[in-house]
mmCIF file with all atom_site columns, C-alpha atoms in Angstrom:
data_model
loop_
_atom_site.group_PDB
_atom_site.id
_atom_site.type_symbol
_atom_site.label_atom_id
_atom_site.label_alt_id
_atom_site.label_comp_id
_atom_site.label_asym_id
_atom_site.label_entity_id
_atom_site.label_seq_id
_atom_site.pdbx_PDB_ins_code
_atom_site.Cartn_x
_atom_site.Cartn_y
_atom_site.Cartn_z
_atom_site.occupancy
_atom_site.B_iso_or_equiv
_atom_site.pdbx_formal_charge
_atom_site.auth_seq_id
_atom_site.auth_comp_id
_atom_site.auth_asym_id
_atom_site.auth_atom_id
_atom_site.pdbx_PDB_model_num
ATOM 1   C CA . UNK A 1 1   ? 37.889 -18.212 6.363  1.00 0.00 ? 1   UNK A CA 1
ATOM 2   C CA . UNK A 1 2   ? 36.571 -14.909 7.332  1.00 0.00 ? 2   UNK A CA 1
ATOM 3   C CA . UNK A 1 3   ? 33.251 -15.752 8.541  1.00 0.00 ? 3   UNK A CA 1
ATOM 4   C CA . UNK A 1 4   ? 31.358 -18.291 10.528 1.00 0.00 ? 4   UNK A CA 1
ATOM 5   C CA . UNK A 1 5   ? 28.172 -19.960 9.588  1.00 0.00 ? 5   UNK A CA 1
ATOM 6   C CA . UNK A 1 6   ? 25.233 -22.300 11.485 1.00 0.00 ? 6   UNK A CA 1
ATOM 7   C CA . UNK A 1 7   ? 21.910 -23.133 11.342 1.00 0.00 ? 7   UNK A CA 1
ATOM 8   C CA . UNK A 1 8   ? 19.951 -22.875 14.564 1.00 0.00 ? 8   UNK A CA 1
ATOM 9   C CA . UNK A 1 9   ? 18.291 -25.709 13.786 1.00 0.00 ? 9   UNK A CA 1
ATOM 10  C CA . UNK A 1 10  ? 21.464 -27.434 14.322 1.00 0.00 ? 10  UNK A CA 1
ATOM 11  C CA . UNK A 1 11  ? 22.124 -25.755 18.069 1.00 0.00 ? 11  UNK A CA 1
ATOM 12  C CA . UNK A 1 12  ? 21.164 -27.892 20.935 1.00 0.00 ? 12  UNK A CA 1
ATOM 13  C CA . UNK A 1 13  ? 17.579 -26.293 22.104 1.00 0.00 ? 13  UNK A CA 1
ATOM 14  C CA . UNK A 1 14  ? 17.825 -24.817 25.731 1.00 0.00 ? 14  UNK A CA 1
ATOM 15  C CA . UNK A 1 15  ? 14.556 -24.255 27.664 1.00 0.00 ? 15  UNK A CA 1
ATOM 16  C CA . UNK A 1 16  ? 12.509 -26.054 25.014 1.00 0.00 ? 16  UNK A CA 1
ATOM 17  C CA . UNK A 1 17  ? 12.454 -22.878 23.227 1.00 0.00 ? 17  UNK A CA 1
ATOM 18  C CA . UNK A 1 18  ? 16.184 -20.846 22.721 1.00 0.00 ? 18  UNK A CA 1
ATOM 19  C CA . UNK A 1 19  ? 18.416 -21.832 20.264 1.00 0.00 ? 19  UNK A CA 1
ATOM 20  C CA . UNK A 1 20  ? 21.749 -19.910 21.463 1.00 0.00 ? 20  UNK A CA 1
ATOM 21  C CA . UNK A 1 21  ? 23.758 -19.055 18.998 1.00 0.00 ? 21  UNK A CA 1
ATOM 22  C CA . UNK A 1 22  ? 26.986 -16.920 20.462 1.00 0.00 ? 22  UNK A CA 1
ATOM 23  C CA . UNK A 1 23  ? 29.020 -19.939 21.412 1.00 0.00 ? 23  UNK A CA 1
ATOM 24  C CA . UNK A 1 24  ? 28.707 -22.125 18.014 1.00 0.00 ? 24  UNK A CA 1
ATOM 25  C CA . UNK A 1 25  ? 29.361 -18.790 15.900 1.00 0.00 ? 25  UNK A CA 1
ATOM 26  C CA . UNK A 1 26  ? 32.343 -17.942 18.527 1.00 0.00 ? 26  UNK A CA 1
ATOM 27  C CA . UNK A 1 27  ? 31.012 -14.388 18.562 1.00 0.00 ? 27  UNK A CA 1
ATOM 28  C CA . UNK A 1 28  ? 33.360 -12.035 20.735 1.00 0.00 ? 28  UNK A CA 1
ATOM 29  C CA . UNK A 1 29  ? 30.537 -8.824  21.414 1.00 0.00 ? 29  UNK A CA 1
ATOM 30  C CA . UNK A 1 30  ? 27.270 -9.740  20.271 1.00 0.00 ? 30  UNK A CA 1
ATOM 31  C CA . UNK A 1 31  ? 24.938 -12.624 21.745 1.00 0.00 ? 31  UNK A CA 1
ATOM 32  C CA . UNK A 1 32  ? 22.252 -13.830 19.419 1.00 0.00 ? 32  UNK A CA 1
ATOM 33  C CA . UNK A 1 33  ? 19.207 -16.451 20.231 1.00 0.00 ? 33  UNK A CA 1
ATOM 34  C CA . UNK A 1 34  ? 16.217 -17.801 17.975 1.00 0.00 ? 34  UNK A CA 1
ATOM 35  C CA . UNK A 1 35  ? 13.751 -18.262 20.365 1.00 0.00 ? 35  UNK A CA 1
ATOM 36  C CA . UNK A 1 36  ? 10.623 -20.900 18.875 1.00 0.00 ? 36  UNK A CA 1
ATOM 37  C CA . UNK A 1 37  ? 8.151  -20.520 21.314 1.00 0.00 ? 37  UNK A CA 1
ATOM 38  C CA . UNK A 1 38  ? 5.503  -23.422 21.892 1.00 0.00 ? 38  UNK A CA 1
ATOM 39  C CA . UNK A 1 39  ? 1.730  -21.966 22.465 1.00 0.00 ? 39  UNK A CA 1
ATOM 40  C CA . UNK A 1 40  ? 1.984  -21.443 26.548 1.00 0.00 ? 40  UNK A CA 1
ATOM 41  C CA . UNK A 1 41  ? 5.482  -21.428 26.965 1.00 0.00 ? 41  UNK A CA 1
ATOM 42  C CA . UNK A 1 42  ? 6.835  -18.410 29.446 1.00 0.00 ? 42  UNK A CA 1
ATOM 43  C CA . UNK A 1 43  ? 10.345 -17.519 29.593 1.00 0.00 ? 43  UNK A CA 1
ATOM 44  C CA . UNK A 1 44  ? 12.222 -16.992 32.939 1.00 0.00 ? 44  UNK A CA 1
ATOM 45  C CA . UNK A 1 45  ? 12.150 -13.542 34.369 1.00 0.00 ? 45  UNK A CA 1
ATOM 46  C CA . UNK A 1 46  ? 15.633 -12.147 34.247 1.00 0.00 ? 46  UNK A CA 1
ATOM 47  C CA . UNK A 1 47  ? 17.693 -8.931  33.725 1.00 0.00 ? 47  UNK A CA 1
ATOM 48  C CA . UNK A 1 48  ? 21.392 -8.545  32.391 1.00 0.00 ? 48  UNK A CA 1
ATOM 49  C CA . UNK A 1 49  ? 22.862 -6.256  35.134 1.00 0.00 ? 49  UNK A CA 1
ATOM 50  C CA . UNK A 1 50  ? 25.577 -8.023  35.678 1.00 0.00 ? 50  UNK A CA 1
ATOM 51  C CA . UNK A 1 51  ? 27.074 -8.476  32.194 1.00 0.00 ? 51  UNK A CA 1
ATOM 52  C CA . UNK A 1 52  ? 25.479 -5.156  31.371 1.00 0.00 ? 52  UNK A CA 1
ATOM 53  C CA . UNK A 1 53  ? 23.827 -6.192  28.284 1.00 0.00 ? 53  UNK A CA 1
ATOM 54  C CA . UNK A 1 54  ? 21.473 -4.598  26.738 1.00 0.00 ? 54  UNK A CA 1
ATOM 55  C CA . UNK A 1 55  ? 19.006 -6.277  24.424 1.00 0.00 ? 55  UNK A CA 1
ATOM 56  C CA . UNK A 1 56  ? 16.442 -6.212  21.310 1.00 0.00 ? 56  UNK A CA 1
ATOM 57  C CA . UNK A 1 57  ? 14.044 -8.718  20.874 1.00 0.00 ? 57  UNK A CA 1
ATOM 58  C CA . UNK A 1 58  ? 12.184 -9.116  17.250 1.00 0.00 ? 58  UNK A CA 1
ATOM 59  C CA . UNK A 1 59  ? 9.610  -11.095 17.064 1.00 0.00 ? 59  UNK A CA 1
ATOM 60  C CA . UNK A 1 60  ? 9.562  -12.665 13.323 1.00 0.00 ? 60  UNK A CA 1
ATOM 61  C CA . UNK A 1 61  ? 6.662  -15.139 13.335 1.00 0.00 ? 61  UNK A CA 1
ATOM 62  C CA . UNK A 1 62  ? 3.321  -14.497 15.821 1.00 0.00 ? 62  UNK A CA 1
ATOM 63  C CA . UNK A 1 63  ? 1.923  -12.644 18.632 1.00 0.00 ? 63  UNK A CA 1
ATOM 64  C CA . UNK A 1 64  ? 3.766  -12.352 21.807 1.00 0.00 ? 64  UNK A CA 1
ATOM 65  C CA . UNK A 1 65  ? 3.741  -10.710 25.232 1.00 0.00 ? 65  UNK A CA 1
ATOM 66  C CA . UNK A 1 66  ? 7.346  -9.625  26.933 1.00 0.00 ? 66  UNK A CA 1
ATOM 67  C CA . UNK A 1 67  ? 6.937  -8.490  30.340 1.00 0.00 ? 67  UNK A CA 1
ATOM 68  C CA . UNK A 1 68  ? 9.354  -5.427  30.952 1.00 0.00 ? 68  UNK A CA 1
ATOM 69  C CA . UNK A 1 69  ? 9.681  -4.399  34.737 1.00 0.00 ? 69  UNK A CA 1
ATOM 70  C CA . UNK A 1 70  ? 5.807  -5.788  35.452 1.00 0.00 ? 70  UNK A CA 1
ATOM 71  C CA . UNK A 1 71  ? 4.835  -4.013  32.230 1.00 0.00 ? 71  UNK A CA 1
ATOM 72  C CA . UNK A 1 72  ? 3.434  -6.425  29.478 1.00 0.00 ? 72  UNK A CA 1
ATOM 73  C CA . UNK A 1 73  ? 3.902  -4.978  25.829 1.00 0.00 ? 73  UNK A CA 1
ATOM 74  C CA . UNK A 1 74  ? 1.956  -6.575  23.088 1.00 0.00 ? 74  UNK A CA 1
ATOM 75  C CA . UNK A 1 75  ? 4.171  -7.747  20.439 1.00 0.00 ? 75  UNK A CA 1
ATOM 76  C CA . UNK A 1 76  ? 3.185  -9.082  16.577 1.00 0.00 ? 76  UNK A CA 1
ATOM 77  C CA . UNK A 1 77  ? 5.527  -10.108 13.886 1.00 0.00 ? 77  UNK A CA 1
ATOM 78  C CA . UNK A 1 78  ? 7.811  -7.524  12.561 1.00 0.00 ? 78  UNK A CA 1
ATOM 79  C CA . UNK A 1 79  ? 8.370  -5.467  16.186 1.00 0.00 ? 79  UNK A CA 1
ATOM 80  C CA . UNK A 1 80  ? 11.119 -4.758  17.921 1.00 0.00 ? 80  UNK A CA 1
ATOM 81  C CA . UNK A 1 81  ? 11.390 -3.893  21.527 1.00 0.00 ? 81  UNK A CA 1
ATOM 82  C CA . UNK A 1 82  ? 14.398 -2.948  22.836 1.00 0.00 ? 82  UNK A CA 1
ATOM 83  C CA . UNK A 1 83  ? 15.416 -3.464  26.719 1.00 0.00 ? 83  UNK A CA 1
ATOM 84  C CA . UNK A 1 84  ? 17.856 -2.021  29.202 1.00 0.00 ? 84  UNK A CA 1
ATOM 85  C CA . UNK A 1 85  ? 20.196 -4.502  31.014 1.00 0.00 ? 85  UNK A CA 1
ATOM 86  C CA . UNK A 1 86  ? 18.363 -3.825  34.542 1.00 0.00 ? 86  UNK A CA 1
ATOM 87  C CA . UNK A 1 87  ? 15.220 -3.812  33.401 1.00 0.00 ? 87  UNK A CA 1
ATOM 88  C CA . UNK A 1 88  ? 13.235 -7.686  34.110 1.00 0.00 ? 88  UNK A CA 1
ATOM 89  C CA . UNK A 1 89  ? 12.245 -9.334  31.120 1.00 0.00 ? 89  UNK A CA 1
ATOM 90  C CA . UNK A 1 90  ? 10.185 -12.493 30.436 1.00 0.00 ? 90  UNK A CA 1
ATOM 91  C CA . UNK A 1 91  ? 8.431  -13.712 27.468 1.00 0.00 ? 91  UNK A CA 1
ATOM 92  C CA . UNK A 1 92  ? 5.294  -15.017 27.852 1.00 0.00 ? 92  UNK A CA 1
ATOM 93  C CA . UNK A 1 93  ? 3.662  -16.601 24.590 1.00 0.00 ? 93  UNK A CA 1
ATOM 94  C CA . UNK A 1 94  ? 0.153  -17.078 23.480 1.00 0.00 ? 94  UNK A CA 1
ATOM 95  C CA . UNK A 1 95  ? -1.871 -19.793 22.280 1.00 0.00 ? 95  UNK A CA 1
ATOM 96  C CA . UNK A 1 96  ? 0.232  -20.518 18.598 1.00 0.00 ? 96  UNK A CA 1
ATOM 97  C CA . UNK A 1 97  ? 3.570  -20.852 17.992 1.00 0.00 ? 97  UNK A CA 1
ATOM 98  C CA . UNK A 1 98  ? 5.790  -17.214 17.620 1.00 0.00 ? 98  UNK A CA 1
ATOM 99  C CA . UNK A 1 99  ? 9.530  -17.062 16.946 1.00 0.00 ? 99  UNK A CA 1
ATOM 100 C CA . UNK A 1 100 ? 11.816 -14.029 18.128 1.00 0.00 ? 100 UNK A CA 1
ATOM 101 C CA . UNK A 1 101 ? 15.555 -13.056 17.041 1.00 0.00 ? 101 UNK A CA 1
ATOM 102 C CA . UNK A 1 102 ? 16.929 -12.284 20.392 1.00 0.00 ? 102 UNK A CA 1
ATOM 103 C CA . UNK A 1 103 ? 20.327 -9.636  20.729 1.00 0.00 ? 103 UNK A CA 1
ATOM 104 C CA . UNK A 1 104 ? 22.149 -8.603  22.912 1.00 0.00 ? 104 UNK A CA 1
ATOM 105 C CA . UNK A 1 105 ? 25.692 -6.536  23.622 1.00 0.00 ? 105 UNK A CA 1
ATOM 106 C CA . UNK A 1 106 ? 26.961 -4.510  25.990 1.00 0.00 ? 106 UNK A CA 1
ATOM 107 C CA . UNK A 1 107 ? 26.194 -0.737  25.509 1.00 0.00 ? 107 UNK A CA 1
ATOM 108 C CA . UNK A 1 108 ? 28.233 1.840   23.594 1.00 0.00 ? 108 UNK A CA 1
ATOM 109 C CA . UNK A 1 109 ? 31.496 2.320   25.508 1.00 0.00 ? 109 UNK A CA 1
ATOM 110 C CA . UNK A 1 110 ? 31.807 6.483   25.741 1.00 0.00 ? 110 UNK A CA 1
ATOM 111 C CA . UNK A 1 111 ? 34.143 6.541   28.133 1.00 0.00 ? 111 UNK A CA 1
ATOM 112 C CA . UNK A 1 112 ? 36.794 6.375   26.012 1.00 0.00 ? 112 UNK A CA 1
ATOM 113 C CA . UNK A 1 113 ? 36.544 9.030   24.463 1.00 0.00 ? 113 UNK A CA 1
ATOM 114 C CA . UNK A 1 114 ? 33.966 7.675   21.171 1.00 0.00 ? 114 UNK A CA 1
ATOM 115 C CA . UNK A 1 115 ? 30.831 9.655   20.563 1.00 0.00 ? 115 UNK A CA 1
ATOM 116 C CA . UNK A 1 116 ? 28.579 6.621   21.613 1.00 0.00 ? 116 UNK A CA 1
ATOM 117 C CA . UNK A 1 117 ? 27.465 6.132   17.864 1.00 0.00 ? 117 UNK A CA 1
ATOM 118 C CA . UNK A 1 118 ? 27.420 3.508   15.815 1.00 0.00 ? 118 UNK A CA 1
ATOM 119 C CA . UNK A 1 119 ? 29.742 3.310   12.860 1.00 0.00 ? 119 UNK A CA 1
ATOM 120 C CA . UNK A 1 120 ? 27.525 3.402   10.152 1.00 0.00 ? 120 UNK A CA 1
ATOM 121 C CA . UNK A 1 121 ? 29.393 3.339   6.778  1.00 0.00 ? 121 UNK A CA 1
ATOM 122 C CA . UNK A 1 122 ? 29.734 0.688   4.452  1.00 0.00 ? 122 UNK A CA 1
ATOM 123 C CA . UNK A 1 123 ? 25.948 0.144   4.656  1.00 0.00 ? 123 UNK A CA 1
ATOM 124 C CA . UNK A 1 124 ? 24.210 0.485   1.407  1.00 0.00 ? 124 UNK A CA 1
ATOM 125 C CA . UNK A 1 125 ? 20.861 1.108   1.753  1.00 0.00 ? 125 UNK A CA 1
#
């Protein structure tokens, strides 16, 4: 088999909110979480400097504050925010329920002697 499926519903909910998918879909580069988000609930603050991840959060469902680096950036469904691995992050949610598609990966390796980009074909779009 050539791919890997699960449903997050099925993942063992961490913080009573994250859903972490990486380990069940044995992914090698790429961390993903569905984070459900209760009306109130708040999110650690954290950064990724030591695993030097940067990450994208989408929020899919809601309204939504992240905190990035003391700044708070209003968030409603459909946007994406994307965050450096030493900036501090923390979600803080509002008074209904919201729902994010958290990623994360390390950054583009240029040192070796790649442009940085992102191999884009095979995309149709």
């Amino acid at each position: 088999m050539s791919y890997r499926k699960v449903n997050y519903e099925d993942v063992e909910q961490v913080s009573s909110a994250m859903h972490f998918l990486s380990d069940p879909l044995e992914t090698e580069q790429v961390g993903v979480t569905i984070a459900r988000c209760d009306p109130g609930w708040n999110s650690q603050p954290h950064d990724h400097t030591d695993n030097d991840h940067e990450e994208v959060y989408v929020l899919i469902e809601g309204a939504a504050t992240v905190v990035v680096d003391d700044e708070p950036v209003e968030m409603e469904a459909g946007d994406a925010l994307w965050i450096p691995p030493t900036s501090t992050r923390q979600i803080r949610n509002g008074e209904t329920e919201s729902a994010f598609v958290l990623v994360s990966a390390p950054g583009l390796d240029t040192d070796d002697g790649g442009d940085g980009e992102w191999l884009l074909s095979g995309f149709a779009g």
